[in-house]
Tab-separated table of C-alpha atoms in Angstrom:
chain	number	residue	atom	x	y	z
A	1	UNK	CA	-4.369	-17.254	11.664
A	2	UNK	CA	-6.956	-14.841	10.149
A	3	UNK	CA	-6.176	-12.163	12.873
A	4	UNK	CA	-2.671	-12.402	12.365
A	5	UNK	CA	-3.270	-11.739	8.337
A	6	UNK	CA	-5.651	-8.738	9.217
A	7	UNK	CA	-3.088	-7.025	11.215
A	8	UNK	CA	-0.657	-7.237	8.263
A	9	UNK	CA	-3.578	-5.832	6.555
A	10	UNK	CA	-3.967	-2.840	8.767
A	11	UNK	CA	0.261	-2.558	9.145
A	12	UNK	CA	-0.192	-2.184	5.478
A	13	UNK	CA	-2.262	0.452	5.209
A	14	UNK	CA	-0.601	2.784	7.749
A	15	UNK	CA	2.745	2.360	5.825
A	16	UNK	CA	0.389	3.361	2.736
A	17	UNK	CA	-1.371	6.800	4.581
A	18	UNK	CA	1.987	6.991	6.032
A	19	UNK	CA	3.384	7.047	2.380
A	20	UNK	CA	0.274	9.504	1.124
A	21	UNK	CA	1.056	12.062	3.840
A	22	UNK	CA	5.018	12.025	2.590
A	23	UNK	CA	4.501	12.809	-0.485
A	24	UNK	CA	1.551	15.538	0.247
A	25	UNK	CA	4.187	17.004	2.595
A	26	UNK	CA	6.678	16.936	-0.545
A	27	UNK	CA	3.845	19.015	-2.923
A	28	UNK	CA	3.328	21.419	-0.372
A	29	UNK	CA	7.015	22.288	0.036
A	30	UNK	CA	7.630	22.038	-3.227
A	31	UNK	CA	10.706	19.948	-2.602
A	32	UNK	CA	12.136	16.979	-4.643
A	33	UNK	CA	11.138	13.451	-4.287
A	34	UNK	CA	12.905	10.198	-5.499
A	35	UNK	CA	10.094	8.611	-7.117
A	36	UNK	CA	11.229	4.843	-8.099
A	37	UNK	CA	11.926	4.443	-4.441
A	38	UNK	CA	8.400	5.472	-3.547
A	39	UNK	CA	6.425	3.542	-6.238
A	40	UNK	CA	8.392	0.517	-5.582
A	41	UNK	CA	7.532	0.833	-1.561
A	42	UNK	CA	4.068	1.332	-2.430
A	43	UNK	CA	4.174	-1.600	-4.995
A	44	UNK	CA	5.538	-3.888	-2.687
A	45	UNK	CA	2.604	-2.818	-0.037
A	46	UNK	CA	-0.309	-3.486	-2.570
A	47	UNK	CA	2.002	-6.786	-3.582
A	48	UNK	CA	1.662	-8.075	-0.031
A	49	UNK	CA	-2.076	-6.624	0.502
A	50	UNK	CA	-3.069	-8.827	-2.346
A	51	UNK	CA	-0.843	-11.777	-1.406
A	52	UNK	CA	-2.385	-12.143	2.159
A	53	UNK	CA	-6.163	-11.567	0.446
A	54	UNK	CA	-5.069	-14.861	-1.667
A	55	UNK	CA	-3.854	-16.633	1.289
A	56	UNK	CA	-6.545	-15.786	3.571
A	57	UNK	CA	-8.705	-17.052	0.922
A	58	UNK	CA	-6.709	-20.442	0.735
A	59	UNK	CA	-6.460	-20.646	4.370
A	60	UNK	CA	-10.511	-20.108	4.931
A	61	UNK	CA	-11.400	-22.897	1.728
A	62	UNK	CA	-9.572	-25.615	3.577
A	63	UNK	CA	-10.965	-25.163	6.848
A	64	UNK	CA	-14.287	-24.127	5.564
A	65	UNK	CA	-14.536	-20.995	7.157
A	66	UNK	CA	-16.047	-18.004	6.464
A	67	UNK	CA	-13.988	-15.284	4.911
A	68	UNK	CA	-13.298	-11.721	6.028
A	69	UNK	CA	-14.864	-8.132	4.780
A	70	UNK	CA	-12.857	-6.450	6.336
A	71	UNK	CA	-9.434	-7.856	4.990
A	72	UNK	CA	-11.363	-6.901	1.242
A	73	UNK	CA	-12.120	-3.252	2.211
A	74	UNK	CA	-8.459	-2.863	3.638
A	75	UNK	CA	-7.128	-4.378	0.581
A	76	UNK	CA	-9.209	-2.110	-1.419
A	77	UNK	CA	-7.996	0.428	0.553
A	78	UNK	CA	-4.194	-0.371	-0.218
A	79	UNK	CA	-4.741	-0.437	-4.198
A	80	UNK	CA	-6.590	3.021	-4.014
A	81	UNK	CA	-3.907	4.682	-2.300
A	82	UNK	CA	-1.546	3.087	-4.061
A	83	UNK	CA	-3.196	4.431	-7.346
A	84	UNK	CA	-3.253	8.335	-5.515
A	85	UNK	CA	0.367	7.692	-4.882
A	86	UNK	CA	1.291	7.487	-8.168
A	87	UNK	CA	-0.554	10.341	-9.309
A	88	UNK	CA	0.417	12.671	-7.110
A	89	UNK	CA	4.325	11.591	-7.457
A	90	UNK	CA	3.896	12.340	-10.889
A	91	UNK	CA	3.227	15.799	-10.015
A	92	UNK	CA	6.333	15.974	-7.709
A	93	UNK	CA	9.676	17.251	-8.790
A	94	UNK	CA	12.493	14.420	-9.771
A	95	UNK	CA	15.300	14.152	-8.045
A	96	UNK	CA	18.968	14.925	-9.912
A	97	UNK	CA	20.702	11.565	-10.500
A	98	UNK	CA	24.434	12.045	-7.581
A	99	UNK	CA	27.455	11.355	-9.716
């Protein structure tokens, strides 16, 4: 069960690197970015990061295991990114509202 929940952990993080090297991409070209859509997909990342740390947590009280570093520095991981995300969408061009 653990592994399972680390591997969402690490799927995470690639979609939030993945998600980084957009929007680097869209500085460097100067073009314009739709930035709702990317802070909600990197909201919803960190959401599920955090949700799996709490269930992982559950999971390893009622078995009496021992629980995972890892998983922590990954989820760390997500909420940083997620927090350089943001600041560097703020410095990218809106996008013109299609009527």
């Amino acid at each position: 069960m653990i592994r399972y929940l680390e591997l969402i952990e690490y799927i995470c993080l690639v979609i939030s690197i993945s998600n980084f090297i957009a929007i680097g991409l869209t500085l460097k070209k100067k073009k314009q970015i739709f930035k709702t859509m990317y802070f909600i997909n990197n909201f919803g990342v960190v959401t599920i990061s955090n949700l799996i740390i709490w269930i992982e947590g559950w999971y390893v009280d009622e078995n009496n295991l021992s629980g995972s570093t890892m998983s922590f520095f990954l989820n760390f991981c997500n909420i940083a990114l997620f927090i350089l995300n943001n600041i560097m969408t703020i410095n990218c061009k809106k996008t013109e509202s299609v009527r």
